Structures are given as C-alpha cells and as structure tokens.
C-alpha cells in the first residue's frame, strides 16, 4: 500500500514493475509549504543505514532549499536546483526540477506520517531509515494487522515513508509486509497498495491528506491486501529441488544480480532450506538485513518477492 507523491517529470522507480496508484484532486483550502531554506534542529533524526557516497549528506532531516537557476547573462531559467545542507555553509545538489515541482522536506513527510500512525489506533515501532542524499525511506512496523501462513509463520504490515529530492522516487507512504519472527522486509509492488498525491502543486491540504491516509491504512483494502499477499505466500509451501531452483532463477528472478543470488543460495543451504518459502526467506534476509543498504536493495527485494510469488502461482495452475 503506498501513500505517495507523484510528479509528471519524475523518473521511473527502477524496479521494473508498474504500480497502480490512486490520484486525488485537492480543494483550494491548502497550507503553503515554503520552498526556501529553513534552519531545522538536528535532534530527532533516525539512524541512517544507507551506504552514502563521500560528499553527500547523511542526515535525513537536513535543511533543504529550492533555488531558480540563472544563466551567465542574468536570464533566469525555468528550472530550479534542489540543495541539501551538508555542514555549515556547504551544500549538496540533489537534482534539477521544474518550477511547479513541490519540494517536500523529509522532516515534513515524517511529521505527516507520524500523525497518520498516531491516529490509526495501531502500535508502531521504528525499523530502519535509509537516506543516501537523494532518496529517503523510513520504515515502521505494526503487528496489529497480521496473517498466519500455512508454514506457521506470521506476516504483518510495514509502513515506509518515501521521498526524493531529485524527482527520481515518488514520495509518500508505502505499506508492505514483514515476517514477524525473522523480521525480513518484503517490498512487494504487486501486492501493495498505492495512495498518491501530486508533486506538481505548490500547496498541499495536509489535513485532507492525513484523513485520506488513515482511510487507506485502516480500511478494508489494507486487510484485503495483507490477506491476498499471505495467500500468495502459501503457494510457496512446496519442495524445492535443484531443477526447480534453476527454473526459478531463469524464469522468475533472472534480473537478480549474481552476487545477491549467490548470497541467497548460501543462506538457503546454511539454514537447511527445503521449500520455495525457505528460499524466499533466504533472499529477503540477504536484501533486508545489510548494515549499509543501497536503493538497489529495495528494488531487488521487490523484484525477488513478486518474481517468486508469480512463479509459484503459475506453478500451482499446472499441478
């Protein structure tokens, strides 16, 4: 499930899977979000697990500014650059955006999502925060929504705040899944749900967004998505031999990098795996529990999870 900012000039999200999203038309009673630089206190930023390149900011709540570009002759450009404060007097340029691009600070998104969580009536626990200077993902979990699989393990909901300062990543709230015992995050684009609002406006009615986010999070659709995901996972409760593994690699997860596939196979045998579900757990473990993560880890996770679930579903139809 995704509560996400959309943008007409954004780039693809890189996971190779098209997501279905809901767009909302807003009324004019809106709260203005300043695009100028505002000093924010450093306290309260979560620990960052991202692998950050030298020269990029590491604080996910660092101050930002949006400035119009200008030519040498003084003529102003239609484009703006987005800068993130690295340290005193120094900035990192995160990207170039159009004039109508609504720049949302990670801190502001976190505040809005925290309000949604607090009003949901569910208990939430912080899991991890990823911010590489460009893309932000801050993950929380709750066990108030859960589904018990045939193998006896319990799947529950995770909620990720998602944002970017370079328009490469849609921004908002993504609801996906986690296995309770091993805490493996499963970022499934197919079985999640998207709730979206646009980057292209200059204002956002945050009160309306909080209410809509609550409906998406606590309504029937959220429970239905979790149930559908759990039922799809049940189809992985089948023996996995070397022939099936080779077929799965070729037909379901061919895009998974060789290094990640090798790490998954190692983990599978280390844990004495014997089923397709065990292989799913091995893969999500290697992609989710790295000390330093990249955006590719999240994208690979989504491809891996949906690839195996689709493979198991097709296999069930032939048996």
PDB file of N, CA and C in Angstrom, residues 33-75:
ATOM      1  N   UNK A  33       3.555  25.352   1.643  1.00  0.00           N
ATOM      2  CA  UNK A  33       4.815  24.750   2.061  1.00  0.00           C
ATOM      3  C   UNK A  33       5.945  25.578   1.470  1.00  0.00           C
ATOM      4  N   UNK A  34       6.754  26.191   2.308  1.00  0.00           N
ATOM      5  CA  UNK A  34       7.816  27.069   1.821  1.00  0.00           C
ATOM      6  C   UNK A  34       8.884  26.277   1.090  1.00  0.00           C
ATOM      7  N   UNK A  35       9.391  26.853  -0.017  1.00  0.00           N
ATOM      8  CA  UNK A  35      10.454  26.201  -0.769  1.00  0.00           C
ATOM      9  C   UNK A  35      11.807  26.817  -0.450  1.00  0.00           C
ATOM     10  N   UNK A  36      11.822  27.833   0.420  1.00  0.00           N
ATOM     11  CA  UNK A  36      13.085  28.476   0.786  1.00  0.00           C
ATOM     12  C   UNK A  36      13.761  27.715   1.910  1.00  0.00           C
ATOM     13  N   UNK A  37      15.019  28.040   2.129  1.00  0.00           N
ATOM     14  CA  UNK A  37      15.828  27.370   3.145  1.00  0.00           C
ATOM     15  C   UNK A  37      15.331  27.727   4.535  1.00  0.00           C
ATOM     16  N   UNK A  38      15.136  26.733   5.374  1.00  0.00           N
ATOM     17  CA  UNK A  38      14.714  26.941   6.750  1.00  0.00           C
ATOM     18  C   UNK A  38      15.617  26.121   7.657  1.00  0.00           C
ATOM     19  N   UNK A  39      16.180  26.748   8.660  1.00  0.00           N
ATOM     20  CA  UNK A  39      17.055  26.049   9.593  1.00  0.00           C
ATOM     21  C   UNK A  39      16.218  25.166  10.497  1.00  0.00           C
ATOM     22  N   UNK A  40      16.562  23.913  10.598  1.00  0.00           N
ATOM     23  CA  UNK A  40      15.828  22.969  11.433  1.00  0.00           C
ATOM     24  C   UNK A  40      16.762  22.362  12.461  1.00  0.00           C
ATOM     25  N   UNK A  41      16.281  22.089  13.654  1.00  0.00           N
ATOM     26  CA  UNK A  41      17.142  21.485  14.668  1.00  0.00           C
ATOM     27  C   UNK A  41      17.519  20.070  14.278  1.00  0.00           C
ATOM     28  N   UNK A  42      18.758  19.627  14.556  1.00  0.00           N
ATOM     29  CA  UNK A  42      19.215  18.314  14.136  1.00  0.00           C
ATOM     30  C   UNK A  42      18.654  17.168  14.961  1.00  0.00           C
ATOM     31  N   UNK A  43      18.086  17.467  16.123  1.00  0.00           N
ATOM     32  CA  UNK A  43      17.617  16.412  17.017  1.00  0.00           C
ATOM     33  C   UNK A  43      16.458  15.656  16.395  1.00  0.00           C
ATOM     34  N   UNK A  44      16.380  14.365  16.682  1.00  0.00           N
ATOM     35  CA  UNK A  44      15.251  13.556  16.275  1.00  0.00           C
ATOM     36  C   UNK A  44      15.426  12.796  14.990  1.00  0.00           C
ATOM     37  N   UNK A  45      16.509  13.011  14.257  1.00  0.00           N
ATOM     38  CA  UNK A  45      16.723  12.279  13.011  1.00  0.00           C
ATOM     39  C   UNK A  45      17.071  10.826  13.326  1.00  0.00           C
ATOM     40  N   UNK A  46      16.462   9.868  12.613  1.00  0.00           N
ATOM     41  CA  UNK A  46      16.762   8.452  12.867  1.00  0.00           C
ATOM     42  C   UNK A  46      18.141   8.072  12.351  1.00  0.00           C
ATOM     43  N   UNK A  47      18.669   6.955  12.848  1.00  0.00           N
ATOM     44  CA  UNK A  47      19.954   6.443  12.390  1.00  0.00           C
ATOM     45  C   UNK A  47      19.836   6.014  10.935  1.00  0.00           C
ATOM     46  N   UNK A  48      20.791   6.427  10.126  1.00  0.00           N
ATOM     47  CA  UNK A  48      20.756   6.186   8.688  1.00  0.00           C
ATOM     48  C   UNK A  48      21.518   4.907   8.340  1.00  0.00           C
ATOM     49  N   UNK A  49      20.878   3.956   7.645  1.00  0.00           N
ATOM     50  CA  UNK A  49      21.525   2.686   7.281  1.00  0.00           C
ATOM     51  C   UNK A  49      22.018   2.694   5.835  1.00  0.00           C
ATOM     52  N   UNK A  50      21.889   3.839   5.136  1.00  0.00           N
ATOM     53  CA  UNK A  50      22.270   3.889   3.725  1.00  0.00           C
ATOM     54  C   UNK A  50      23.782   3.914   3.557  1.00  0.00           C
ATOM     55  N   UNK A  51      24.240   3.336   2.460  1.00  0.00           N
ATOM     56  CA  UNK A  51      25.628   3.463   2.034  1.00  0.00           C
ATOM     57  C   UNK A  51      25.742   4.779   1.265  1.00  0.00           C
ATOM     58  N   UNK A  52      26.326   5.802   1.903  1.00  0.00           N
ATOM     59  CA  UNK A  52      26.325   7.163   1.361  1.00  0.00           C
ATOM     60  C   UNK A  52      27.687   7.488   0.763  1.00  0.00           C
ATOM     61  N   UNK A  53      27.678   7.991  -0.466  1.00  0.00           N
ATOM     62  CA  UNK A  53      28.911   8.380  -1.134  1.00  0.00           C
ATOM     63  C   UNK A  53      29.507   9.621  -0.474  1.00  0.00           C
ATOM     64  N   UNK A  54      30.823   9.755  -0.568  1.00  0.00           N
ATOM     65  CA  UNK A  54      31.512  10.906   0.003  1.00  0.00           C
ATOM     66  C   UNK A  54      30.970  12.192  -0.613  1.00  0.00           C
ATOM     67  N   UNK A  55      30.760  13.194   0.224  1.00  0.00           N
ATOM     68  CA  UNK A  55      30.261  14.473  -0.253  1.00  0.00           C
ATOM     69  C   UNK A  55      28.763  14.626  -0.176  1.00  0.00           C
ATOM     70  N   UNK A  56      28.042  13.545   0.081  1.00  0.00           N
ATOM     71  CA  UNK A  56      26.591  13.612   0.195  1.00  0.00           C
ATOM     72  C   UNK A  56      26.180  13.713   1.666  1.00  0.00           C
ATOM     73  N   UNK A  57      25.050  14.369   1.952  1.00  0.00           N
ATOM     74  CA  UNK A  57      24.587  14.483   3.341  1.00  0.00           C
ATOM     75  C   UNK A  57      24.099  13.140   3.868  1.00  0.00           C
ATOM     76  N   UNK A  58      24.233  12.951   5.170  1.00  0.00           N
ATOM     77  CA  UNK A  58      23.793  11.707   5.807  1.00  0.00           C
ATOM     78  C   UNK A  58      22.591  11.911   6.726  1.00  0.00           C
ATOM     79  N   UNK A  59      22.311  13.142   7.107  1.00  0.00           N
ATOM     80  CA  UNK A  59      21.182  13.437   7.979  1.00  0.00           C
ATOM     81  C   UNK A  59      19.913  13.504   7.147  1.00  0.00           C
ATOM     82  N   UNK A  60      18.958  12.578   7.329  1.00  0.00           N
ATOM     83  CA  UNK A  60      17.738  12.580   6.504  1.00  0.00           C
ATOM     84  C   UNK A  60      16.878  13.811   6.711  1.00  0.00           C
ATOM     85  N   UNK A  61      17.066  14.501   7.842  1.00  0.00           N
ATOM     86  CA  UNK A  61      16.275  15.687   8.138  1.00  0.00           C
ATOM     87  C   UNK A  61      17.084  16.970   7.970  1.00  0.00           C
ATOM     88  N   UNK A  62      18.160  16.923   7.197  1.00  0.00           N
ATOM     89  CA  UNK A  62      18.964  18.113   6.945  1.00  0.00           C
ATOM     90  C   UNK A  62      18.146  19.168   6.214  1.00  0.00           C
ATOM     91  N   UNK A  63      18.404  20.450   6.457  1.00  0.00           N
ATOM     92  CA  UNK A  63      17.664  21.530   5.771  1.00  0.00           C
ATOM     93  C   UNK A  63      17.875  21.477   4.258  1.00  0.00           C
ATOM     94  N   UNK A  64      16.884  21.939   3.515  1.00  0.00           N
ATOM     95  CA  UNK A  64      16.943  21.950   2.054  1.00  0.00           C
ATOM     96  C   UNK A  64      16.523  23.315   1.531  1.00  0.00           C
ATOM     97  N   UNK A  65      16.857  23.604   0.277  1.00  0.00           N
ATOM     98  CA  UNK A  65      16.399  24.811  -0.375  1.00  0.00           C
ATOM     99  C   UNK A  65      16.208  24.548  -1.862  1.00  0.00           C
ATOM    100  N   UNK A  66      15.300  25.302  -2.462  1.00  0.00           N
ATOM    101  CA  UNK A  66      14.997  25.208  -3.885  1.00  0.00           C
ATOM    102  C   UNK A  66      15.265  26.575  -4.501  1.00  0.00           C
ATOM    103  N   UNK A  67      16.247  26.671  -5.414  1.00  0.00           N
ATOM    104  CA  UNK A  67      16.675  27.947  -5.978  1.00  0.00           C
ATOM    105  C   UNK A  67      16.568  27.933  -7.498  1.00  0.00           C
ATOM    106  N   UNK A  68      16.104  29.049  -8.066  1.00  0.00           N
ATOM    107  CA  UNK A  68      15.999  29.159  -9.518  1.00  0.00           C
ATOM    108  C   UNK A  68      17.384  29.255 -10.138  1.00  0.00           C
ATOM    109  N   UNK A  69      17.612  28.520 -11.208  1.00  0.00           N
ATOM    110  CA  UNK A  69      18.880  28.581 -11.929  1.00  0.00           C
ATOM    111  C   UNK A  69      18.937  29.858 -12.767  1.00  0.00           C
ATOM    112  N   UNK A  70      20.168  30.330 -13.005  1.00  0.00           N
ATOM    113  CA  UNK A  70      20.353  31.579 -13.735  1.00  0.00           C
ATOM    114  C   UNK A  70      21.511  31.452 -14.709  1.00  0.00           C
ATOM    115  N   UNK A  71      21.345  32.001 -15.924  1.00  0.00           N
ATOM    116  CA  UNK A  71      22.406  31.996 -16.920  1.00  0.00           C
ATOM    117  C   UNK A  71      23.429  33.087 -16.618  1.00  0.00           C
ATOM    118  N   UNK A  72      24.576  33.021 -17.331  1.00  0.00           N
ATOM    119  CA  UNK A  72      25.632  33.985 -17.106  1.00  0.00           C
ATOM    120  C   UNK A  72      25.184  35.415 -17.388  1.00  0.00           C
ATOM    121  N   UNK A  73      24.269  35.575 -18.349  1.00  0.00           N
ATOM    122  CA  UNK A  73      23.819  36.914 -18.706  1.00  0.00           C
ATOM    123  C   UNK A  73      22.712  37.429 -17.784  1.00  0.00           C
ATOM    124  N   UNK A  74      22.408  36.667 -16.748  1.00  0.00           N
ATOM    125  CA  UNK A  74      21.395  37.085 -15.792  1.00  0.00           C
ATOM    126  C   UNK A  74      19.996  36.584 -16.092  1.00  0.00           C
ATOM    127  N   UNK A  75      19.798  35.983 -17.244  1.00  0.00           N
ATOM    128  CA  UNK A  75      18.479  35.455 -17.592  1.00  0.00           C
ATOM    129  C   UNK A  75      18.139  34.266 -16.697  1.00  0.00           C
TER     130      UNK A  75
END
